[in-house]
Short mmCIF file of N, CA and C in Angstrom, two decimals:
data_model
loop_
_atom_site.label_atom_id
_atom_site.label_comp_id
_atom_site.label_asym_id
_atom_site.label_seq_id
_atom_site.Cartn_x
_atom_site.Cartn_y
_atom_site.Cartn_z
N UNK A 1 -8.10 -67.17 -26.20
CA UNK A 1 -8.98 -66.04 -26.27
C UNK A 1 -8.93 -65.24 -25.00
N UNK A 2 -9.19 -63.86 -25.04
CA UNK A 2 -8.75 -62.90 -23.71
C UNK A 2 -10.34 -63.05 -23.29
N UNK A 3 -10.36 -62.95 -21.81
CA UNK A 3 -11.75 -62.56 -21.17
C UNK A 3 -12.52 -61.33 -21.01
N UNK A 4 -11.53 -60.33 -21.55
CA UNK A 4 -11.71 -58.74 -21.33
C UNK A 4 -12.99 -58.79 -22.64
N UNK A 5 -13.26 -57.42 -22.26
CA UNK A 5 -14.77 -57.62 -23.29
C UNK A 5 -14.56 -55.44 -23.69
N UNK A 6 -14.54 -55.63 -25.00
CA UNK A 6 -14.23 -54.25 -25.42
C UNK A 6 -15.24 -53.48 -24.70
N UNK A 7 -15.27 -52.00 -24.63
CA UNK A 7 -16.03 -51.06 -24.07
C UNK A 7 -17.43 -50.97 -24.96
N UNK A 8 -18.63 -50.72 -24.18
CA UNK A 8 -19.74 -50.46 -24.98
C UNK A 8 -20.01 -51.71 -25.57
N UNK A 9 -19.98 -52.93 -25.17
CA UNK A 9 -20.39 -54.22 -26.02
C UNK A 9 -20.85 -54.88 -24.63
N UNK A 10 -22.31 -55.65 -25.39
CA UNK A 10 -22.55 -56.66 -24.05
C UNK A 10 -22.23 -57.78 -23.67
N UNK A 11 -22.28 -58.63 -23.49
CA UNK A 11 -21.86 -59.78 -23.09
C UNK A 11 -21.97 -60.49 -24.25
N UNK A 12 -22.84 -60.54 -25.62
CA UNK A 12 -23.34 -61.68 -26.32
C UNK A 12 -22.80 -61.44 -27.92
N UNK A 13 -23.19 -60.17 -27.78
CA UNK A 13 -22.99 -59.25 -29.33
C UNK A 13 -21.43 -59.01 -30.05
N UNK A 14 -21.45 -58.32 -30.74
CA UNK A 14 -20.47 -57.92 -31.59
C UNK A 14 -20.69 -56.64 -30.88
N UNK A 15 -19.18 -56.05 -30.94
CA UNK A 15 -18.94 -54.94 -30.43
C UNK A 15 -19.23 -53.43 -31.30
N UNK A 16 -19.73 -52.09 -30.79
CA UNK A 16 -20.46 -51.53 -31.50
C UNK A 16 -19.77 -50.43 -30.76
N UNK A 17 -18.85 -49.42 -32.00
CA UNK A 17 -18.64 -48.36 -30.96
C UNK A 17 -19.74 -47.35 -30.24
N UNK A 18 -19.31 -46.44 -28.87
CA UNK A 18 -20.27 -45.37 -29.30
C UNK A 18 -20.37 -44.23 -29.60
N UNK A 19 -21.49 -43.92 -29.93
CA UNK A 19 -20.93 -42.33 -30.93
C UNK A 19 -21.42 -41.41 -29.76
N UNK A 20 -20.66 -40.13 -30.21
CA UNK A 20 -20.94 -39.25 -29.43
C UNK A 20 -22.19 -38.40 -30.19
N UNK A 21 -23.20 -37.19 -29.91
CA UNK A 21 -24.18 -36.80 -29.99
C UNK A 21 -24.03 -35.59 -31.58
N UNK A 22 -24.08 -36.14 -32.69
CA UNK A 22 -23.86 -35.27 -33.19
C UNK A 22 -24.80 -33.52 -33.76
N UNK A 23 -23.56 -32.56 -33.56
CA UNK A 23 -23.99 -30.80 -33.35
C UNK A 23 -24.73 -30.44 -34.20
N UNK A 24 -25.81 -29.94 -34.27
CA UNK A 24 -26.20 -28.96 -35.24
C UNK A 24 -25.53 -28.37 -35.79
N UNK A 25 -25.65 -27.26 -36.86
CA UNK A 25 -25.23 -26.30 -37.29
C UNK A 25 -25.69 -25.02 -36.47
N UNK A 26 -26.75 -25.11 -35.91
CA UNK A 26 -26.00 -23.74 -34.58
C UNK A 26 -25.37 -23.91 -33.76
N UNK A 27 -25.03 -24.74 -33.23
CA UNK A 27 -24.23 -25.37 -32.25
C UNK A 27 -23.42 -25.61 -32.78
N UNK A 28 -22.36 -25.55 -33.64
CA UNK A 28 -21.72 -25.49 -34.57
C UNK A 28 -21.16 -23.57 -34.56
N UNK A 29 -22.33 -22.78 -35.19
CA UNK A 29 -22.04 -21.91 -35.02
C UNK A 29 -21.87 -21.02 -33.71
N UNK A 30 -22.43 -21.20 -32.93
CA UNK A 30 -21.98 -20.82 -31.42
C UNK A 30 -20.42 -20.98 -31.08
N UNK A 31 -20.00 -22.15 -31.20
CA UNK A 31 -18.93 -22.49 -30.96
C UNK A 31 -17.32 -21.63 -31.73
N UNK A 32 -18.05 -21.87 -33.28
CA UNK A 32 -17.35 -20.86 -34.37
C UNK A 32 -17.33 -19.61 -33.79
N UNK A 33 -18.53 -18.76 -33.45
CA UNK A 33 -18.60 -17.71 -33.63
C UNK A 33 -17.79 -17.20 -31.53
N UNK A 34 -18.14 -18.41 -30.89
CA UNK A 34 -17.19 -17.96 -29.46
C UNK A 34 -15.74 -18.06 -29.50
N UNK A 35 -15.20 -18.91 -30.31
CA UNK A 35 -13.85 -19.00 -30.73
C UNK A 35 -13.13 -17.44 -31.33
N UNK A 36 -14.09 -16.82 -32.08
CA UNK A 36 -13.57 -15.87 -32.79
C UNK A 36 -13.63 -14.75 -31.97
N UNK A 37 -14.56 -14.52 -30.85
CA UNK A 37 -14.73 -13.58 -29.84
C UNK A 37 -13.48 -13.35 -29.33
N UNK A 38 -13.18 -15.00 -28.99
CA UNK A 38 -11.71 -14.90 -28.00
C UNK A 38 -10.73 -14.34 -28.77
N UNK A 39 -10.32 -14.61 -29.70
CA UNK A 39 -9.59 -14.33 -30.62
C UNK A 39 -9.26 -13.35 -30.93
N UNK A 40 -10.60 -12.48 -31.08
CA UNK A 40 -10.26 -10.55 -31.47
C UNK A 40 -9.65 -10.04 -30.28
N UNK A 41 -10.65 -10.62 -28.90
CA UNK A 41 -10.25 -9.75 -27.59
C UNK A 41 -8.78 -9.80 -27.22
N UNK A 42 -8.07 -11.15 -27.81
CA UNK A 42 -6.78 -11.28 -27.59
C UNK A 42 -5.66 -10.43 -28.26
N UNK A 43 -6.09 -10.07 -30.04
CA UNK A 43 -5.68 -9.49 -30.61
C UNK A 43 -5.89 -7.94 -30.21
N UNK A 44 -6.65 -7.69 -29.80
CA UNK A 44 -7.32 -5.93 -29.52
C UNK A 44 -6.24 -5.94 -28.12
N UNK A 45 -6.14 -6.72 -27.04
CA UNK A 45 -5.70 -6.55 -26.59
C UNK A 45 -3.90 -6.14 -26.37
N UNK A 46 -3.87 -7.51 -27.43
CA UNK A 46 -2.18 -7.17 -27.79
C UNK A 46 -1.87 -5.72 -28.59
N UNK A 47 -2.77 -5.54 -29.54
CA UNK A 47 -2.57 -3.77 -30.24
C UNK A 47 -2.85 -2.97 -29.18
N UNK A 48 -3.70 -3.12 -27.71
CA UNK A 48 -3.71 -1.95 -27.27
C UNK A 48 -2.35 -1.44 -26.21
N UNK A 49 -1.55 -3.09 -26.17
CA UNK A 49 -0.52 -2.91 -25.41
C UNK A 49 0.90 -2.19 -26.22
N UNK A 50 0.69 -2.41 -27.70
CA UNK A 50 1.36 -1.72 -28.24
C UNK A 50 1.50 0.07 -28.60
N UNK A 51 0.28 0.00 -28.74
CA UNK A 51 0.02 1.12 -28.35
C UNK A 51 0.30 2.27 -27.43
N UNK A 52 0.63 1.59 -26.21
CA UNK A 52 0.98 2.01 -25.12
C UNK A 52 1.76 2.11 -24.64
N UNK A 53 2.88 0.74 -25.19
CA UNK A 53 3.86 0.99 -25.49
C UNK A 53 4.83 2.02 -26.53
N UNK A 54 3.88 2.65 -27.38
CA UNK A 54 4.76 3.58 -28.38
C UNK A 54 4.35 5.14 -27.72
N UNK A 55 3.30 5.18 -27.10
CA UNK A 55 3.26 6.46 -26.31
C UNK A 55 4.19 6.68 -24.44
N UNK A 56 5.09 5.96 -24.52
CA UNK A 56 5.38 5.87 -23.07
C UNK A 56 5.22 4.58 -22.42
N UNK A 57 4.44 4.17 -22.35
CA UNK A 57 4.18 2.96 -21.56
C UNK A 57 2.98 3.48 -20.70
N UNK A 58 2.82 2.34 -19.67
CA UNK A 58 2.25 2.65 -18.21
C UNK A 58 0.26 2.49 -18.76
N UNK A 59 -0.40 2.66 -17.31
CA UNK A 59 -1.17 2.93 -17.54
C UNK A 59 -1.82 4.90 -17.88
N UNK A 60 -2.84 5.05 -18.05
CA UNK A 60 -3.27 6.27 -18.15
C UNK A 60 -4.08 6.57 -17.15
N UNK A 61 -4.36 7.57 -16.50
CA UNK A 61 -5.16 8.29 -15.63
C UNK A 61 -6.53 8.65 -16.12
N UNK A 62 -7.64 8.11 -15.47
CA UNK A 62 -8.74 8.44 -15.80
C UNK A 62 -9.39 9.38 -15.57
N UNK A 63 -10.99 9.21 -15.82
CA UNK A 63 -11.47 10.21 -14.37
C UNK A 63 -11.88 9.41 -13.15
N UNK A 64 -11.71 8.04 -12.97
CA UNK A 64 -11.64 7.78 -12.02
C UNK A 64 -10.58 8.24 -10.61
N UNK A 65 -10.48 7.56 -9.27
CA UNK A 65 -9.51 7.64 -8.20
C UNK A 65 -8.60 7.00 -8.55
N UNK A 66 -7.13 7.38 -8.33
CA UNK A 66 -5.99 6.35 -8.71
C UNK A 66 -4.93 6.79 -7.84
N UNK A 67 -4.46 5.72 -7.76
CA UNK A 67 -3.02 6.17 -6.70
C UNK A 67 -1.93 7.18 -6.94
N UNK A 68 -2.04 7.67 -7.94
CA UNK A 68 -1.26 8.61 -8.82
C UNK A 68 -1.61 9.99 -8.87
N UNK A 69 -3.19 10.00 -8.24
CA UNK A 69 -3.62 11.90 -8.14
C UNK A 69 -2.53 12.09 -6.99
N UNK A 70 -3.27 13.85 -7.17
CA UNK A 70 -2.36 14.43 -6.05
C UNK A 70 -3.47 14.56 -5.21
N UNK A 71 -2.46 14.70 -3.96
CA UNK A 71 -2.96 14.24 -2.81
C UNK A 71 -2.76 16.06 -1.87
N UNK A 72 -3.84 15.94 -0.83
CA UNK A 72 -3.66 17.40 -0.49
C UNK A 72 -2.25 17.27 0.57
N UNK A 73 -1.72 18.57 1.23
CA UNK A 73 0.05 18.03 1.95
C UNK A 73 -0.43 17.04 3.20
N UNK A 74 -1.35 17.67 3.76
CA UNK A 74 -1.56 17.05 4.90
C UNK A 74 -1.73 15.36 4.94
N UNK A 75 -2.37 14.91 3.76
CA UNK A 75 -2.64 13.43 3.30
C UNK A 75 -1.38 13.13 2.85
N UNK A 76 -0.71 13.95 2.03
CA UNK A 76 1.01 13.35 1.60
C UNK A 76 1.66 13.27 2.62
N UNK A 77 1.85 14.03 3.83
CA UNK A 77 2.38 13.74 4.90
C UNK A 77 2.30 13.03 5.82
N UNK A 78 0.99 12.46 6.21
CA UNK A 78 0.35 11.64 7.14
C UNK A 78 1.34 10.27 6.23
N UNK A 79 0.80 10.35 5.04
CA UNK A 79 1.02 9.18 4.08
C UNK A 79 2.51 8.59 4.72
N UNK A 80 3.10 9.53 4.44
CA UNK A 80 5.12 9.57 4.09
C UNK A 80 5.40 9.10 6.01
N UNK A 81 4.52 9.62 6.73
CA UNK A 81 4.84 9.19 8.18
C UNK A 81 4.78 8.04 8.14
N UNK A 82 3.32 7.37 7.84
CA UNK A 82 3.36 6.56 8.07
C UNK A 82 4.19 5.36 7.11
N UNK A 83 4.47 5.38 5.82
CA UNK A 83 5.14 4.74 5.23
C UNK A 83 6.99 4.30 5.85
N UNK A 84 7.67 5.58 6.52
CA UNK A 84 8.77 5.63 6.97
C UNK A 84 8.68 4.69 8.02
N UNK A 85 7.70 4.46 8.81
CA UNK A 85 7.85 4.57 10.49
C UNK A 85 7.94 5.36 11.38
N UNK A 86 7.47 6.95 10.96
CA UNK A 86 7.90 8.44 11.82
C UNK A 86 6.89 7.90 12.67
N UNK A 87 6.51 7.09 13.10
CA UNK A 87 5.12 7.62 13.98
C UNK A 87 5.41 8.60 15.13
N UNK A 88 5.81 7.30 15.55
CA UNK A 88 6.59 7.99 17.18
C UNK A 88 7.44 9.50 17.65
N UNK A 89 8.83 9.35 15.99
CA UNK A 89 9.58 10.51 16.03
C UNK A 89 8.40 11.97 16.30
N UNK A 90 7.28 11.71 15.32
CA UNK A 90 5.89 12.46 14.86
C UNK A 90 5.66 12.97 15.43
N UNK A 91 5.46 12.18 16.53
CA UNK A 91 4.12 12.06 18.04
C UNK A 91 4.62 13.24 19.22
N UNK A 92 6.04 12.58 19.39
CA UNK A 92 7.47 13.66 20.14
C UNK A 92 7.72 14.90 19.39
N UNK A 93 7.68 14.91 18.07
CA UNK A 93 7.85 15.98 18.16
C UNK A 93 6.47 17.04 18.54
N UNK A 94 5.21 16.56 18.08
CA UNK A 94 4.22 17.18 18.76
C UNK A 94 4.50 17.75 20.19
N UNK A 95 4.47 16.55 21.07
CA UNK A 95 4.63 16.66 21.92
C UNK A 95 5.47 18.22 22.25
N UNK A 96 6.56 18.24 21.66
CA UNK A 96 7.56 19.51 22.02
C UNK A 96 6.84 20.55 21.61
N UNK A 97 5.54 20.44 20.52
CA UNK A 97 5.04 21.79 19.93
C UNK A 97 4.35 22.17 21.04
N UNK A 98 3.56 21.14 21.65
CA UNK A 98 2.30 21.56 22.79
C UNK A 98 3.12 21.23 24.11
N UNK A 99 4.29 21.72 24.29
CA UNK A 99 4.79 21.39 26.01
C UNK A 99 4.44 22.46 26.74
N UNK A 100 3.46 23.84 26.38
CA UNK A 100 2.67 24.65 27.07
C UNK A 100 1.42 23.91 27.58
N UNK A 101 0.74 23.20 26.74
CA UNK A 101 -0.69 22.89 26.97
C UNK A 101 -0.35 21.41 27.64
N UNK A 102 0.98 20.63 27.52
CA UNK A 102 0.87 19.42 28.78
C UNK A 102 1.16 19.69 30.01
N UNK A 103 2.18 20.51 30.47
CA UNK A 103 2.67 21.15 31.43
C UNK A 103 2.58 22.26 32.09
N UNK A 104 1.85 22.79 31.51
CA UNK A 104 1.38 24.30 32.13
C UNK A 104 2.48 25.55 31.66
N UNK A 105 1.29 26.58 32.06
CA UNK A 105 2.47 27.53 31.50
C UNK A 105 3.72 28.02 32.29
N UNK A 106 3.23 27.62 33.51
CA UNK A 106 4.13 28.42 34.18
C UNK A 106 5.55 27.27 34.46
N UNK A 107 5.74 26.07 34.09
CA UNK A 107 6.95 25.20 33.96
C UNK A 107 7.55 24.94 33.01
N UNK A 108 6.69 25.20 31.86
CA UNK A 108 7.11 25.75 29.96
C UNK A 108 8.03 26.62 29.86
N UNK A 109 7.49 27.94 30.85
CA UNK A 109 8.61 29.51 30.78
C UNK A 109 9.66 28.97 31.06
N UNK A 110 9.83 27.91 31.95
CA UNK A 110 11.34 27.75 32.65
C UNK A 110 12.07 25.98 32.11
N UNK A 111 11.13 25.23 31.61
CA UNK A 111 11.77 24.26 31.52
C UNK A 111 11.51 23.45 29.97
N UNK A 112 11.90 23.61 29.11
CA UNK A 112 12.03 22.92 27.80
C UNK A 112 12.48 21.75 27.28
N UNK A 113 11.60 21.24 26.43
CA UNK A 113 12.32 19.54 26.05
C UNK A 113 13.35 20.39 25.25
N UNK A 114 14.60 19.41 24.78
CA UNK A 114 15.81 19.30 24.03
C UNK A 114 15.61 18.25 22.75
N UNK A 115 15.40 17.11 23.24
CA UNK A 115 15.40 16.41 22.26
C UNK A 115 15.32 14.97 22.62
N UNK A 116 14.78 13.88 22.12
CA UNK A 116 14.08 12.35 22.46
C UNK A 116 14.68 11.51 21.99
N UNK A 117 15.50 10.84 22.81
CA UNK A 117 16.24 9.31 21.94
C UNK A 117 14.76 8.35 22.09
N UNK A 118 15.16 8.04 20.56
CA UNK A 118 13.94 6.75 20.57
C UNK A 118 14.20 5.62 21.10
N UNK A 119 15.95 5.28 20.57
CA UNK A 119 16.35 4.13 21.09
C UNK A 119 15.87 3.56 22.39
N UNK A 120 16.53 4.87 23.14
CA UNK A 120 16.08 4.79 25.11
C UNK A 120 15.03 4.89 25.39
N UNK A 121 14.13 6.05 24.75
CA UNK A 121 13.06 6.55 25.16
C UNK A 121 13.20 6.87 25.97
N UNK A 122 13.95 8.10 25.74
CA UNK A 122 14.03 9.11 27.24
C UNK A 122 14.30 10.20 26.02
N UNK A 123 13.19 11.46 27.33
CA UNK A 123 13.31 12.41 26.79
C UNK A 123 14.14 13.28 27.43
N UNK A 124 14.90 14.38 26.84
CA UNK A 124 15.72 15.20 27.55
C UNK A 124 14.95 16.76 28.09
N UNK A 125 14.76 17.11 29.09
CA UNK A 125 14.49 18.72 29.29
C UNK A 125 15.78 19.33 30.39
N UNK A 126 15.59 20.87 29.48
CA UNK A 126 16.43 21.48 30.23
C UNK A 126 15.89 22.83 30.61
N UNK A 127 16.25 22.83 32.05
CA UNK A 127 15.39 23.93 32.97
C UNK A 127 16.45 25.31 33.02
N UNK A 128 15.62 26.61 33.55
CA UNK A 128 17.18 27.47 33.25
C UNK A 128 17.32 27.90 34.86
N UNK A 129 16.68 27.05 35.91
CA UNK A 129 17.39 27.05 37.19
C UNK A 129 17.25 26.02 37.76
N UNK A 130 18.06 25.85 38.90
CA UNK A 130 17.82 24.77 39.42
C UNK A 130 16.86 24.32 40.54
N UNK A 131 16.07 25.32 41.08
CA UNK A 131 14.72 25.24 41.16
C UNK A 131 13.54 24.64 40.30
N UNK A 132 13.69 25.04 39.26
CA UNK A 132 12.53 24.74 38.41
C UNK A 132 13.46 23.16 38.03
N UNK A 133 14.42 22.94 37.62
CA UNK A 133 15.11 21.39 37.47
C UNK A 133 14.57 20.62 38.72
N UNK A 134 15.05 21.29 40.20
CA UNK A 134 14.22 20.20 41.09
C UNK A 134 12.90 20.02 41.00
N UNK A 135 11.89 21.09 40.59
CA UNK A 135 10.51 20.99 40.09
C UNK A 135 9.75 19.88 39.53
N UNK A 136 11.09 19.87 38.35
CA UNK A 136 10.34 18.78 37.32
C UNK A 136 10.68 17.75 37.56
N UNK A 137 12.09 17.59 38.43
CA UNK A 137 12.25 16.07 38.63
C UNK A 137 10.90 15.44 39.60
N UNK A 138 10.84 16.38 40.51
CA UNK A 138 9.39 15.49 41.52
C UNK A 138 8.13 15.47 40.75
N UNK A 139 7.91 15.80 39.52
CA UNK A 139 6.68 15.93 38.35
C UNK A 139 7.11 14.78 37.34
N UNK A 140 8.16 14.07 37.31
CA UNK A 140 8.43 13.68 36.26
C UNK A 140 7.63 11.97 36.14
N UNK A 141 7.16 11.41 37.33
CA UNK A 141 6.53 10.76 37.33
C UNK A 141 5.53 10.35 36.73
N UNK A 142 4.27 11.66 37.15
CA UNK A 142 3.07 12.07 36.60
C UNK A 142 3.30 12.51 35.55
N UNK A 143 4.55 13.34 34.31
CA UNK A 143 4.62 13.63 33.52
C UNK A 143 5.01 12.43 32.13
N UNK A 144 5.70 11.75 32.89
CA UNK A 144 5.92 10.23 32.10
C UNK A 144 4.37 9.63 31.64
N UNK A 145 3.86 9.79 32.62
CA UNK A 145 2.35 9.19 33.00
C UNK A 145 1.55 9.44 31.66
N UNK A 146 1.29 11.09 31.83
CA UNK A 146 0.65 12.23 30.84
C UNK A 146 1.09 11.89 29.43
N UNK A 147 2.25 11.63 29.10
CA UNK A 147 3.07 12.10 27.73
C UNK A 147 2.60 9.91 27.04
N UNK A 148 2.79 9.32 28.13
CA UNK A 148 2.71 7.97 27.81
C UNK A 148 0.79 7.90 27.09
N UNK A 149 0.01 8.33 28.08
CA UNK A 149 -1.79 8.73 27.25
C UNK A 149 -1.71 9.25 26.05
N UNK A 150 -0.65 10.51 26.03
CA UNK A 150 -0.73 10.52 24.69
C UNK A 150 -0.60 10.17 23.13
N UNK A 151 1.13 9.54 23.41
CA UNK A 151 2.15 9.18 22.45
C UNK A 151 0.99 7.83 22.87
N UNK A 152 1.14 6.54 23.88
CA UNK A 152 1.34 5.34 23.58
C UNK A 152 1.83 4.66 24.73
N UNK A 153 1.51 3.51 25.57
CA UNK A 153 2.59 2.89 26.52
C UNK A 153 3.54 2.64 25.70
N UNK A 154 4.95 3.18 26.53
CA UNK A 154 6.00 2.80 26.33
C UNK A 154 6.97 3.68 25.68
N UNK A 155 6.39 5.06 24.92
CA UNK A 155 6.71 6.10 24.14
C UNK A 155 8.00 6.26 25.02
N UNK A 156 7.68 7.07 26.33
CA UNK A 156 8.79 7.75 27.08
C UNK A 156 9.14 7.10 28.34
N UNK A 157 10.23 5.82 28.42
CA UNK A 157 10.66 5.85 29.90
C UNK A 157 10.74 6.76 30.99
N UNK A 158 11.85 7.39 30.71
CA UNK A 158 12.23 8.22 31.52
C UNK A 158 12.70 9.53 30.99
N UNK A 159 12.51 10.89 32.12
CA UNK A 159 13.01 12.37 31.98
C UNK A 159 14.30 12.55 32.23
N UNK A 160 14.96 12.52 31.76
CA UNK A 160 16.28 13.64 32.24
C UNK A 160 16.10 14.66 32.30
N UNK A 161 16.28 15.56 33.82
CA UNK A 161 16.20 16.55 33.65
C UNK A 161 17.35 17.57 34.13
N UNK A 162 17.86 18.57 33.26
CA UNK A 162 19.21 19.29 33.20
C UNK A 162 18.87 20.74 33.89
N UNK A 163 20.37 21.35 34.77
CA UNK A 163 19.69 22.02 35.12
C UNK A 163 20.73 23.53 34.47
N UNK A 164 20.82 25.02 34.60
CA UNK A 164 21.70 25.75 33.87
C UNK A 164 23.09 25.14 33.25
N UNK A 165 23.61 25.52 32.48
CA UNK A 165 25.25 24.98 32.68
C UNK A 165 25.58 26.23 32.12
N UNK A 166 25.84 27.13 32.80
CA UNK A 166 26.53 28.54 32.93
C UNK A 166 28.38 28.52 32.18
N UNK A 167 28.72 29.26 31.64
CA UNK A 167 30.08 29.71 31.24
C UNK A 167 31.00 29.29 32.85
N UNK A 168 32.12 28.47 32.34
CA UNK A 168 33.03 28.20 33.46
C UNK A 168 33.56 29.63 34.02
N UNK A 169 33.91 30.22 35.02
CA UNK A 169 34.74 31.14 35.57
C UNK A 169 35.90 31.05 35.47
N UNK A 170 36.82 31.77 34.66
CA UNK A 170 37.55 32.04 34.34
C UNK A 170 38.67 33.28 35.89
N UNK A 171 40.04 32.55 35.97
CA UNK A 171 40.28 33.53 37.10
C UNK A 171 41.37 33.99 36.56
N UNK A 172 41.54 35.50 36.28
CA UNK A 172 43.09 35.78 35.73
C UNK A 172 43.11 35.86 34.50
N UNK A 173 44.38 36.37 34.10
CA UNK A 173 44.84 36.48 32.75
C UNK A 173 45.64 35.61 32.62
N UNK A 174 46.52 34.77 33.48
CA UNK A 174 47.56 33.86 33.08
C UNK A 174 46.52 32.02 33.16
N UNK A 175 46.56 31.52 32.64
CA UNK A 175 46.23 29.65 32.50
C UNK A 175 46.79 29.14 32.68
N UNK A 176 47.17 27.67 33.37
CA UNK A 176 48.25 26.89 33.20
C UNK A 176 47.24 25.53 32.11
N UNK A 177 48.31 25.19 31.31
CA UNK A 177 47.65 23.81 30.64
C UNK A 177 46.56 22.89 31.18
N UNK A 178 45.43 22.66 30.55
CA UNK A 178 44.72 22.00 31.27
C UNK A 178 44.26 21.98 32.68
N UNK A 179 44.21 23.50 33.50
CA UNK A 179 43.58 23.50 34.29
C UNK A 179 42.17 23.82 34.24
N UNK A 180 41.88 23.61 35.20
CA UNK A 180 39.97 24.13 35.23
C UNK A 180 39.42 24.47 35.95
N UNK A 181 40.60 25.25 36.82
CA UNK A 181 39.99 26.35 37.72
C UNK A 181 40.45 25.67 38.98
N UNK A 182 39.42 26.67 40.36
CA UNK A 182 40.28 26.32 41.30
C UNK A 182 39.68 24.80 41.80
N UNK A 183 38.60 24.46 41.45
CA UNK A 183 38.36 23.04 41.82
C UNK A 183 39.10 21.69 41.65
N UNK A 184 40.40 22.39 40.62
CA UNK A 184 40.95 21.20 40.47
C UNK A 184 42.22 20.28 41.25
N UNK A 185 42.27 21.72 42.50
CA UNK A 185 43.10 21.22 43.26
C UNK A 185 42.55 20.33 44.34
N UNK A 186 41.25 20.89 44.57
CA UNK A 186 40.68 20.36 46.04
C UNK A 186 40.32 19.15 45.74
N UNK A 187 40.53 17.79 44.87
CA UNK A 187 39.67 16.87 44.87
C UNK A 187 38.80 17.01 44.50
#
């Protein structure tokens, strides 16, 4: 004989299963009637995907907010900056719009950005003498300084700054191959 003793039996008795609690008939119907809930919402749901599928697809636009209105330019543009990574390119080019109001006017008339490697972060300006080029080189410190508050540490290392590059002088009507004037004799 085994020593194990079936479930729900005591030590002495005959073993007696046990029952579980049996449902009403509303409880009964609750159950019926939540089953069938699920059921439609599943079905309504699958016709409404068909549906949607025979007009196009996708969702539809409400009158709610959705990622899909239009957007005014200024918000599409901010948007598109920031999605690309323009920040910086952004920032520089500002920068070149307002190089009156960082620098004053009177080093604006004479000395202009060119154009900003990001890679380096150096910006290029070119002055149209070489006065105003020595100018900006002894400013370029404090101007690194200025442009860095604005853009960001780290925006702009360093200025290059260029000074005229005038038409070569030309001597004569006759050339020899590849010369370049008279500097090219003296060393």
């Amino acid at each position: 004989m085994s020593s194990e003793k079936p479930e729900g039996t005591s030590g002495s008795g005959p073993a007696e299963p046990v029952k579980a609690p049996e449902s009403s008939g509303v409880d009964l119907a609750r159950v019926a009637l939540r089953a069938a809930k699920e059921q439609a919402k599943a079905r309504g749901a699958a016709v409404q995907q068909k549906k949607q599928a025979r007009r196009g697809g996708g969702l539809r636009s409400g009158s709610g907010a959705d990622g899909r209105d239009p957007l005014p330019l200024g918000a599409a543009i901010n948007r598109l900056i920031t999605e690309r990574g323009w920040e910086t390119p952004a920032a520089v080019g500002g920068v070149m719009g307002r190089w009156p109001q960082i620098v004053g006017p009177d080093l604006a008339n004479h000395c202009m950005p060119e154009k900003y490697d990001e890679d380096e972060r150096v910006l290029t300006v070119l002055c149209d003498s070489t006065a105003w080029a020595t100018q900006l080189r002894l400013l370029a410190p404090r101007l690194v300084a200025r442009l860095n508050e604005d853009l960001g540490q780290g925006t702009v290392k360093l200025i290059k700054v260029f000074g005229p590059g005038g038409p070569r002088p030309s001597y004569g009507r006759l050339r020899a191959p590849g010369s370049v004037g008279p500097g090219d004799t003296y060393g």
